[in-house]
mmCIF file of C-alpha atoms and ligand atoms in Angstrom:
data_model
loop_
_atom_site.group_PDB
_atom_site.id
_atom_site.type_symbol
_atom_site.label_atom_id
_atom_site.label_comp_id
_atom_site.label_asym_id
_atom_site.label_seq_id
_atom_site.Cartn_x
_atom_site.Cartn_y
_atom_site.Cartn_z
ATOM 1 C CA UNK A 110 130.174 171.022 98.404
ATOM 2 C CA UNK A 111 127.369 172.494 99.821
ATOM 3 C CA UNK A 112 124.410 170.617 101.532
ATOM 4 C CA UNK A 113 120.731 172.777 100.341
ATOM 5 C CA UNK A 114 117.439 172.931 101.889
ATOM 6 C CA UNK A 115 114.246 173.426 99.737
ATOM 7 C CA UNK A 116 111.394 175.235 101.743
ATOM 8 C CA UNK A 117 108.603 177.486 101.267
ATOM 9 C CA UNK A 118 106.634 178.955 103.556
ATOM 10 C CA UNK A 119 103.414 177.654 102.171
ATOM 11 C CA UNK A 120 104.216 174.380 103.800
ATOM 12 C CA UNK A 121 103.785 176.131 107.329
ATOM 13 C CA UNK A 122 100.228 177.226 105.726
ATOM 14 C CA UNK A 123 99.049 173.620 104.968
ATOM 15 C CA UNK A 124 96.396 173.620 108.097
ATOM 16 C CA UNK A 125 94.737 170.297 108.959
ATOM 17 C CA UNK A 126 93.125 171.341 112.246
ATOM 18 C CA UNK A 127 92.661 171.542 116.115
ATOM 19 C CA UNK A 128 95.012 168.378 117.526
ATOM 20 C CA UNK A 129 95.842 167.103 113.900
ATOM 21 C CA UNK A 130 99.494 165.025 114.031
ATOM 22 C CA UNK A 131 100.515 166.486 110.606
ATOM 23 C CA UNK A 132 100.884 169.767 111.638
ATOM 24 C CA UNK A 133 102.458 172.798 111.313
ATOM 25 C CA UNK A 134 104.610 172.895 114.274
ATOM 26 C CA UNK A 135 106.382 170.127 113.011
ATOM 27 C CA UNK A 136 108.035 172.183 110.336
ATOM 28 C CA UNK A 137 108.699 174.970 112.020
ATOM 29 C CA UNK A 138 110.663 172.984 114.620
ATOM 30 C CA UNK A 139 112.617 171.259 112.108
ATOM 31 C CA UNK A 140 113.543 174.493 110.722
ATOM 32 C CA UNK A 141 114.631 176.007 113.909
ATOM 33 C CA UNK A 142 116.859 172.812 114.126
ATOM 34 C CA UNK A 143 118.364 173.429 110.489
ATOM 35 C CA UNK A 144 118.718 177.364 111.170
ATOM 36 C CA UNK A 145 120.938 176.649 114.570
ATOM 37 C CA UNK A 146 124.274 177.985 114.469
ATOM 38 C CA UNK A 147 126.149 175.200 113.714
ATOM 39 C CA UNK A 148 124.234 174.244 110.286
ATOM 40 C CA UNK A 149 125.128 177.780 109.274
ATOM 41 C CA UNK A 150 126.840 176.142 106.411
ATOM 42 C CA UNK A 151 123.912 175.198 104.429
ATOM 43 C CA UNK A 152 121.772 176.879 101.965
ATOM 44 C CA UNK A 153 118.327 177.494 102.081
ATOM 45 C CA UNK A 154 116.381 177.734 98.516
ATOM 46 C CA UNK A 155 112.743 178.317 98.082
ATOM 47 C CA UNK A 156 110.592 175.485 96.504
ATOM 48 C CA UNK A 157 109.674 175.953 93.506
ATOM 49 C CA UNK A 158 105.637 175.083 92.878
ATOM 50 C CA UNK A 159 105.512 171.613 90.829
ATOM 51 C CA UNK A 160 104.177 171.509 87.450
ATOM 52 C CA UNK A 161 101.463 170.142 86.024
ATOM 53 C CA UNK A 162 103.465 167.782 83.721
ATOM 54 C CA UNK A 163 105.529 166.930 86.777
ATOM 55 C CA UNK A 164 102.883 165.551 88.897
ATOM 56 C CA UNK A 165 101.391 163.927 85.798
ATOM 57 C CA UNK A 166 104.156 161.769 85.363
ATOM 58 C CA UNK A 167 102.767 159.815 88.721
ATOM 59 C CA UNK A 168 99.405 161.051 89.312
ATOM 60 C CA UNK A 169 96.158 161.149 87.140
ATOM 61 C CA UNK A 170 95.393 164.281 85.779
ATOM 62 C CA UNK A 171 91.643 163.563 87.506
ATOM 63 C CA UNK A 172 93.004 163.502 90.912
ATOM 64 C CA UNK A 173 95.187 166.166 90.567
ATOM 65 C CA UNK A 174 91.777 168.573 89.224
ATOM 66 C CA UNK A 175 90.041 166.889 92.356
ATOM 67 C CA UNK A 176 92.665 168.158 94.718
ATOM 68 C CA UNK A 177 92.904 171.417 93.459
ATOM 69 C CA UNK A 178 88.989 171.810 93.442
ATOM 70 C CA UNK A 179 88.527 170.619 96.864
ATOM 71 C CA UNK A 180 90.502 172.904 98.508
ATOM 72 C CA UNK A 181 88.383 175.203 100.216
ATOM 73 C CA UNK A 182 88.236 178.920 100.449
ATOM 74 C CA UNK A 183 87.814 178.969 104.246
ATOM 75 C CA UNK A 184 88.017 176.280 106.912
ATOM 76 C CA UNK A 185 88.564 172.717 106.415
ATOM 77 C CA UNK A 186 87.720 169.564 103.554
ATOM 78 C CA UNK A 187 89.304 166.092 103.595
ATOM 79 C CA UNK A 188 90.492 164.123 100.487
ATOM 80 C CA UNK A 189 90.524 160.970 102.826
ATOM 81 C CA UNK A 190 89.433 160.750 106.944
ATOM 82 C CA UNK A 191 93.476 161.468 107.209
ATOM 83 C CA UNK A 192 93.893 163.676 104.773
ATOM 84 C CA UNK A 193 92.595 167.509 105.672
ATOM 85 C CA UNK A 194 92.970 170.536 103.768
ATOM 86 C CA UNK A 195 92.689 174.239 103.769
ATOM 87 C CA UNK A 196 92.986 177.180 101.979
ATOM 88 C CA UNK A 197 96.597 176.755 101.811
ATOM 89 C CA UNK A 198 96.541 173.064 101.118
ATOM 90 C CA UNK A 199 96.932 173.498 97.105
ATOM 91 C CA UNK A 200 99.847 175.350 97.098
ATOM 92 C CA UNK A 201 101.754 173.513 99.596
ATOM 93 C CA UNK A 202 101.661 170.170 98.239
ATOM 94 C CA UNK A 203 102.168 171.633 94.349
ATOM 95 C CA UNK A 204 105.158 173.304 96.928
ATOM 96 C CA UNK A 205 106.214 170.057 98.602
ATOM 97 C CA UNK A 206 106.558 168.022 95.133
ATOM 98 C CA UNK A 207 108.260 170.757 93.986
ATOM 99 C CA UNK A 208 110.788 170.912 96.296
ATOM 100 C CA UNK A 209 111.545 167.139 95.211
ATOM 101 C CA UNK A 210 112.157 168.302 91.765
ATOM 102 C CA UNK A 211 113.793 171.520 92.367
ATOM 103 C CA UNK A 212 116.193 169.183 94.479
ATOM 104 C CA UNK A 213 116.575 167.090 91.475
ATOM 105 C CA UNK A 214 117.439 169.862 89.402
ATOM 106 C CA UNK A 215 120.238 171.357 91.737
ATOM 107 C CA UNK A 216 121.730 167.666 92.101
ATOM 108 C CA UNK A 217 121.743 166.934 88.358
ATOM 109 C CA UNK A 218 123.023 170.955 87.274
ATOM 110 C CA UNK A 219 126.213 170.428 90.158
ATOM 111 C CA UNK A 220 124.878 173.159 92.126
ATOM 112 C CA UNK A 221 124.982 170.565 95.276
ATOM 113 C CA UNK A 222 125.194 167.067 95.881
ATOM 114 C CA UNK A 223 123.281 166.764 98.621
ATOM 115 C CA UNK A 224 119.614 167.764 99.325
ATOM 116 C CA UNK A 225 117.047 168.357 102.262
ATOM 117 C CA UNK A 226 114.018 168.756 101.100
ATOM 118 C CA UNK A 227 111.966 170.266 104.448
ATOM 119 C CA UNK A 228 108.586 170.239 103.343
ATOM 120 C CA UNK A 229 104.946 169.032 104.225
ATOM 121 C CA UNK A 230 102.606 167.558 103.389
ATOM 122 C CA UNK A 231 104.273 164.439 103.596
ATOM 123 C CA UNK A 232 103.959 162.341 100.400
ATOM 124 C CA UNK A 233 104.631 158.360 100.714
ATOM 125 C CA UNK A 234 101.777 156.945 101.351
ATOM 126 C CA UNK A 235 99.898 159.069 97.848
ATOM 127 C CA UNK A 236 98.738 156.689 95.114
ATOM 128 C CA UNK A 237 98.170 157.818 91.684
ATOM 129 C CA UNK A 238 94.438 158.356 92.277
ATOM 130 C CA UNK A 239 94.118 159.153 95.584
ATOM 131 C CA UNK A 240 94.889 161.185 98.980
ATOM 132 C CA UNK A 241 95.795 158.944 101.643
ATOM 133 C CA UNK A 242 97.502 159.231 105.237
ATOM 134 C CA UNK A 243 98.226 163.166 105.341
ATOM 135 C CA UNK A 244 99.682 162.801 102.028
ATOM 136 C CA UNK A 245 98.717 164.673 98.660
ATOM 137 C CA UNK A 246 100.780 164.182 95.989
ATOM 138 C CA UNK A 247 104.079 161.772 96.944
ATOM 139 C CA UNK A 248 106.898 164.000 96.025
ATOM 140 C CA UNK A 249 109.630 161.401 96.355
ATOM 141 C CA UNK A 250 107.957 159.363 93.688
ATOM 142 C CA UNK A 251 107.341 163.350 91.507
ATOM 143 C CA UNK A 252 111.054 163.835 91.744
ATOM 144 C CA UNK A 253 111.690 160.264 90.950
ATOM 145 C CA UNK A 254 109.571 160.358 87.471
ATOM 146 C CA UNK A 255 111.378 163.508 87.248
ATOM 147 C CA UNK A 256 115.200 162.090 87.159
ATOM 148 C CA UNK A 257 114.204 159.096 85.096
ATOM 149 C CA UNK A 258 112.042 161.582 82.421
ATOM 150 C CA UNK A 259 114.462 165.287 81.828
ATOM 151 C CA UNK A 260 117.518 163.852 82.845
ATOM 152 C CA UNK A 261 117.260 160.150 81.138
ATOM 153 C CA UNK A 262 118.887 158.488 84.687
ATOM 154 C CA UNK A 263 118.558 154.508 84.399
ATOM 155 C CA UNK A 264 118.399 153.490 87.646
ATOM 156 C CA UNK A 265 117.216 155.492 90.541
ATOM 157 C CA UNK A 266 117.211 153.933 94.252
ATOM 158 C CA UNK A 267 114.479 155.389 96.956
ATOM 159 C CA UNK A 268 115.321 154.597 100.527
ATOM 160 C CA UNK A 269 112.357 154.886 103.055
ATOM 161 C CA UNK A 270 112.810 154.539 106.736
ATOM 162 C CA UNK A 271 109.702 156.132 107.844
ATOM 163 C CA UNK A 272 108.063 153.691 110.515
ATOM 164 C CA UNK A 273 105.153 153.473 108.149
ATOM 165 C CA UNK A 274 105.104 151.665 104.762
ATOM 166 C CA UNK A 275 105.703 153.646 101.550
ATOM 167 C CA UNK A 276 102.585 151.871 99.903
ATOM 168 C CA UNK A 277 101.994 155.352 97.546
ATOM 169 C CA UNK A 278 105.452 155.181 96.135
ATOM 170 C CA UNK A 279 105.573 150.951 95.485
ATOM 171 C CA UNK A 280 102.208 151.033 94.248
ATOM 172 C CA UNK A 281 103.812 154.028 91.816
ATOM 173 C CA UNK A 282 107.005 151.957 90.988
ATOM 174 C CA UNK A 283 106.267 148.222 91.452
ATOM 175 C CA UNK A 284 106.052 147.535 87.599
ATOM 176 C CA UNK A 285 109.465 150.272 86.835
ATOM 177 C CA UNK A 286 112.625 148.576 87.098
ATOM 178 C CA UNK A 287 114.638 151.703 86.587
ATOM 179 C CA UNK A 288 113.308 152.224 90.424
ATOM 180 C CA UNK A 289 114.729 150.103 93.208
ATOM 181 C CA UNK A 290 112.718 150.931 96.928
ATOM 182 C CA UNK A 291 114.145 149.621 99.687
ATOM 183 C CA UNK A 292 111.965 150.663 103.125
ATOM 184 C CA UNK A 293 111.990 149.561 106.245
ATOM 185 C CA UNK A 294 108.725 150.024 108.316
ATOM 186 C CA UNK A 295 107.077 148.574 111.680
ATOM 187 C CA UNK A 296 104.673 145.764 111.115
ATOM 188 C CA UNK A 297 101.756 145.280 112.074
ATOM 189 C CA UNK A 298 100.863 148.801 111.634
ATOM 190 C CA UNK A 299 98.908 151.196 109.300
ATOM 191 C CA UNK A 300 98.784 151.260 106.209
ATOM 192 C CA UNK A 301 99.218 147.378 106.558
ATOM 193 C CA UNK A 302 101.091 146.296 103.534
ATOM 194 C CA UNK A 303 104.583 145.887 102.952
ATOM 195 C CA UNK A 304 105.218 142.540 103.676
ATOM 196 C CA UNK A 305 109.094 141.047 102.567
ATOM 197 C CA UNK A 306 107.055 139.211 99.678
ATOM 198 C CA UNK A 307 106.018 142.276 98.165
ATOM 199 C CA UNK A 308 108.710 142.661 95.447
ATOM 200 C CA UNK A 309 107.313 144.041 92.418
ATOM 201 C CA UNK A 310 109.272 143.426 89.430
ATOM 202 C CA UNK A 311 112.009 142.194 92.182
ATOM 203 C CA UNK A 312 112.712 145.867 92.255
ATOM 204 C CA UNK A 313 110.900 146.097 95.945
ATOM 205 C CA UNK A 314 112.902 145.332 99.274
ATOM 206 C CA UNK A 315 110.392 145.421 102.029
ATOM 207 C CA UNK A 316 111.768 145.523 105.560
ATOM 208 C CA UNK A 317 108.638 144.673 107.763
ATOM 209 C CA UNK A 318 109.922 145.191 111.758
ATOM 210 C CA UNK A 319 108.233 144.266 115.018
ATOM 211 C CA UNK A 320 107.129 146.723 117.646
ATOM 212 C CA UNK A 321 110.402 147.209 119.931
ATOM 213 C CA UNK A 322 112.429 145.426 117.889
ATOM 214 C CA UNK A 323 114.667 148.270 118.087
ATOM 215 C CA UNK A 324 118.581 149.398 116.769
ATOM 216 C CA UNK A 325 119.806 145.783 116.293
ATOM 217 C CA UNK A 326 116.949 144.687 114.310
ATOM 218 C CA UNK A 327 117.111 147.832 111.934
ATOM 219 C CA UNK A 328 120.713 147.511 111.470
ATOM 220 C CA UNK A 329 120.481 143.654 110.465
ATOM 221 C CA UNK A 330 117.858 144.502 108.266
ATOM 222 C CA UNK A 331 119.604 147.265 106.511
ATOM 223 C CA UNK A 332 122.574 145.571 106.648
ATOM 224 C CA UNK A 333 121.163 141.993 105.100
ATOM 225 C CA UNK A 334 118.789 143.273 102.471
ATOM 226 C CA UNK A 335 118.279 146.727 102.241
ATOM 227 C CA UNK A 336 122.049 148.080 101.737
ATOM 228 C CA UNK A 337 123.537 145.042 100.141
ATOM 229 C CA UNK A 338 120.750 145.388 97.309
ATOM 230 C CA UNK A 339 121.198 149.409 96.863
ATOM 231 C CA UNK A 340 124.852 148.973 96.457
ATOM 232 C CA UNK A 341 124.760 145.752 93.944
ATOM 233 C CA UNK A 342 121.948 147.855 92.108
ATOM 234 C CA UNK A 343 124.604 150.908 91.353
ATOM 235 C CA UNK A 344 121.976 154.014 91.970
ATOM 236 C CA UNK A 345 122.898 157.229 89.767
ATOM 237 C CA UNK A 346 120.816 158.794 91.904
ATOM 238 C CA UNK A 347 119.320 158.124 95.817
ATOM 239 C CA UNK A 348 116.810 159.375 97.335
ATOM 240 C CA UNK A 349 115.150 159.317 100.873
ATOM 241 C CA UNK A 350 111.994 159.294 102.268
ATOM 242 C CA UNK A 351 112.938 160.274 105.459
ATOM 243 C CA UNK A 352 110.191 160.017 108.294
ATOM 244 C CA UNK A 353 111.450 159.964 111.979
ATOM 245 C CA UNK A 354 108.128 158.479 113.844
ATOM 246 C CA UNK A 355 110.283 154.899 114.687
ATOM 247 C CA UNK A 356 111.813 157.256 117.152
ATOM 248 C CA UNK A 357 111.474 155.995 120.654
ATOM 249 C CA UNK A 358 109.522 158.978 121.737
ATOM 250 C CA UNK A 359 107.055 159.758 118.547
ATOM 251 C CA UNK A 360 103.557 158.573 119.883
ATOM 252 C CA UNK A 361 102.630 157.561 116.326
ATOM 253 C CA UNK A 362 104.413 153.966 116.908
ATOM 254 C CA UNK A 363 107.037 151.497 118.579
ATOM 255 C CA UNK A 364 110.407 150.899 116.820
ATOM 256 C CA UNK A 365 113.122 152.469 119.337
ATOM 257 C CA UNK A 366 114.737 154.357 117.342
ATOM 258 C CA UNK A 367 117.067 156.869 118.151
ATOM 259 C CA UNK A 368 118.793 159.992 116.773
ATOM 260 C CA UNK A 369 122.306 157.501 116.332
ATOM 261 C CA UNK A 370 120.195 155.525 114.285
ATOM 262 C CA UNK A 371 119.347 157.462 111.639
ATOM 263 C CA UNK A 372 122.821 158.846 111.610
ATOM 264 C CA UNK A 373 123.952 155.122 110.567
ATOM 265 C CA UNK A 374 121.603 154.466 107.845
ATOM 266 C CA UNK A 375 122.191 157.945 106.790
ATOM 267 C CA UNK A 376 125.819 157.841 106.206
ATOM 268 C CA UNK A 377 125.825 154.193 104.840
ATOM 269 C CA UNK A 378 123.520 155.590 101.792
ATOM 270 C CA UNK A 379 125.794 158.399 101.460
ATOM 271 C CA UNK A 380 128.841 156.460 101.073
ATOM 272 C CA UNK A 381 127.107 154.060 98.310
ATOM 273 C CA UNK A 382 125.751 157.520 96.584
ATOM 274 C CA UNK A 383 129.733 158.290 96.954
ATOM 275 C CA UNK A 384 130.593 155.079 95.033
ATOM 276 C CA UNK A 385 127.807 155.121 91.762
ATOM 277 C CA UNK A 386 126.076 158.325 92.128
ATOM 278 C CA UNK A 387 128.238 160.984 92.155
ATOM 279 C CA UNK A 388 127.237 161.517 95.914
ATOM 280 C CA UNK A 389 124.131 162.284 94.812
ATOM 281 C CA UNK A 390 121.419 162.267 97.639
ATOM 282 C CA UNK A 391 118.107 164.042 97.244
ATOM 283 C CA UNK A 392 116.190 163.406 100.875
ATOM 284 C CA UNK A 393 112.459 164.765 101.603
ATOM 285 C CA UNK A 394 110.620 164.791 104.652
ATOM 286 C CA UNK A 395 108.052 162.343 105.396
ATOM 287 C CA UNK A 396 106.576 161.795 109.219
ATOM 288 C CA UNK A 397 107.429 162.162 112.403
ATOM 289 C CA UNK A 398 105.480 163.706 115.077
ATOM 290 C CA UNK A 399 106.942 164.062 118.144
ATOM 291 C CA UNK A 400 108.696 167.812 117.515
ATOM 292 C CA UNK A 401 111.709 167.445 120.057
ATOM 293 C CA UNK A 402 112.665 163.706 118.360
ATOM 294 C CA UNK A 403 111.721 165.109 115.104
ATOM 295 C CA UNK A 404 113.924 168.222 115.517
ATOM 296 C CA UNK A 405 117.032 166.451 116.735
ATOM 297 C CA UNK A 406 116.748 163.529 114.418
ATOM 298 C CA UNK A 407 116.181 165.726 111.444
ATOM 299 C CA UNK A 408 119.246 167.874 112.372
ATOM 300 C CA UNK A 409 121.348 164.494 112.935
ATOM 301 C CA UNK A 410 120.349 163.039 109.333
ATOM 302 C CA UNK A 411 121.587 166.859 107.745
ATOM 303 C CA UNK A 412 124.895 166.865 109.337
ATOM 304 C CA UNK A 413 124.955 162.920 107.968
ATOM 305 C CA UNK A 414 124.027 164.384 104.547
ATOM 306 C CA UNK A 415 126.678 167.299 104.885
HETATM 307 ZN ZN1 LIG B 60 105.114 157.668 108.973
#
């Protein structure tokens, strides 16, 4: 079946500024990577712009009047010292959550089973009430709310392998046990949570992993906790916060990763969406800054999805 991509163009008009990591650059090279000749097979859709009920379901309705009031009508505001917007900024994260649950909707209609969602801003690290870490609204947690809410699903499963914690989406789903969130992140390192004893309602896995630990660390983590506990939990529906910054090359941190890597991880989660879910895999963008790693990694997890 085919494999979709959910873009919009506002995403490339989210501007955070001269030297700014999050940037647009990023998304245009992963696009050039998912336009290449050989992923002529997929689909590209345009993201639809989240509604206010969606983002409701996981943010205040406070915050998401601040956002939309602070965005300026020239040059630059932050929501947090990370966190810079611009003109654009409104529409691309109502654009980026969007995406999540346009994704959600082509999964749960049959019109694919699989899902990239290539958007920015990036959403994990989002609480309910706040901006935080180049994130606006977290639009894996948006299209989360949104399976469990219009389509009734009882137990979702988010997989995050971003280098950074997911704090946004646990603090969003430590107390829902129709949620299981398995991550794996380098520790120490920003945000600073997301230690193994962070569990929630028991319906957290928390993969904390030393600087350089590397591909055999990863793997034994995934393979112990992370993957074990998504399969015995029988998803009817995955999803993937997929950053790339624990490549080797991304200056943002230190976990030696490589392209192979994310391959692995990718196609174990596909094969345990294969087994409850229908194949069902929704994945979104989250970091990853370095664009040649970003590019080739992002391409790698695709053809993993397809
Ligand atoms: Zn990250």
């Amino acid at each position: 079946m085919t494999t979709l991509i959910y873009t919009h163009k506002a995403c490339m008009s989210h501007d955070t500024g001269h030297n700014h990591p999050e940037r647009a650059e990023r998304l245009r090279a992963v696009l050039d990577g998912l336009t290449m000749p050989s992923m002529s097979a997929l689909d590209h859709r345009e993201a639809p712009l989240a509604t206010l009920s969606q983002l409701t379901r996981v943010h205040s309705r406070a915050y998401i009047d601040q956002v939309l009031s602070t965005v300026p009508f020239s040059g630059h505001a932050y929501l947090d010292p990370d966190t810079v917007i611009s003109p654009r900024s409104g529409e691309a994260a109502r654009r980026a959550a969007g995406a999540v649950c346009g994704a959600v909707d082509a999964v749960m209609h049959g019109d694919a089973t699989r899902v990239f969602c290539a958007i920015r801003p990036p959403g994990h690290h989002a609480d309910p009430d706040h901006a935080m870490g180049f994130c606006i609204f977290n639009n894996v947690a948006v299209g989360a709310a949104h399976a469990l809410v219009q389509y009734g699903i009882q137990r979702v499963a988010i997989v995050d392998f971003d280098v950074h914690h997911g704090n946004g989406t646990q603090n969003i789903f430590s107390r829902e046990p129709r949620i299981l969130l398995t991550g794996s992140h380098q520790m120490p390192l920003y945000p600073g949570s997301g230690a193994a004893f962070e569990v929630g309602l028991g319906n957290i896995v928390n993969m904390p992993l030393t600087p350089n630990s590397g591909r055999k660390e990863f793997e034994a983590q995934w393979r112990t906790h992370g993957l074990t506990r998504l399969a015995s939990f029988e998803p009817q529906l995955i999803f993937i916060s997929a950053g790339f910054d624990g490549h080797r090359d991304d200056p943002l941190a230190q976990l030696d990763l490589v392209e192979a890597d994310y391959a692995w991880l990718t196609n174990e989660v596909v094969e345990i969406a294969e087994q409850s879910a229908a194949g069902r895999v929704v994945s979104t963008l989250e970091g990853g800054y370095q664009l040649d790693a970003l590019a080739a990694s992002c391409v790698t997890h695709v053809k993993a999805l397809m």
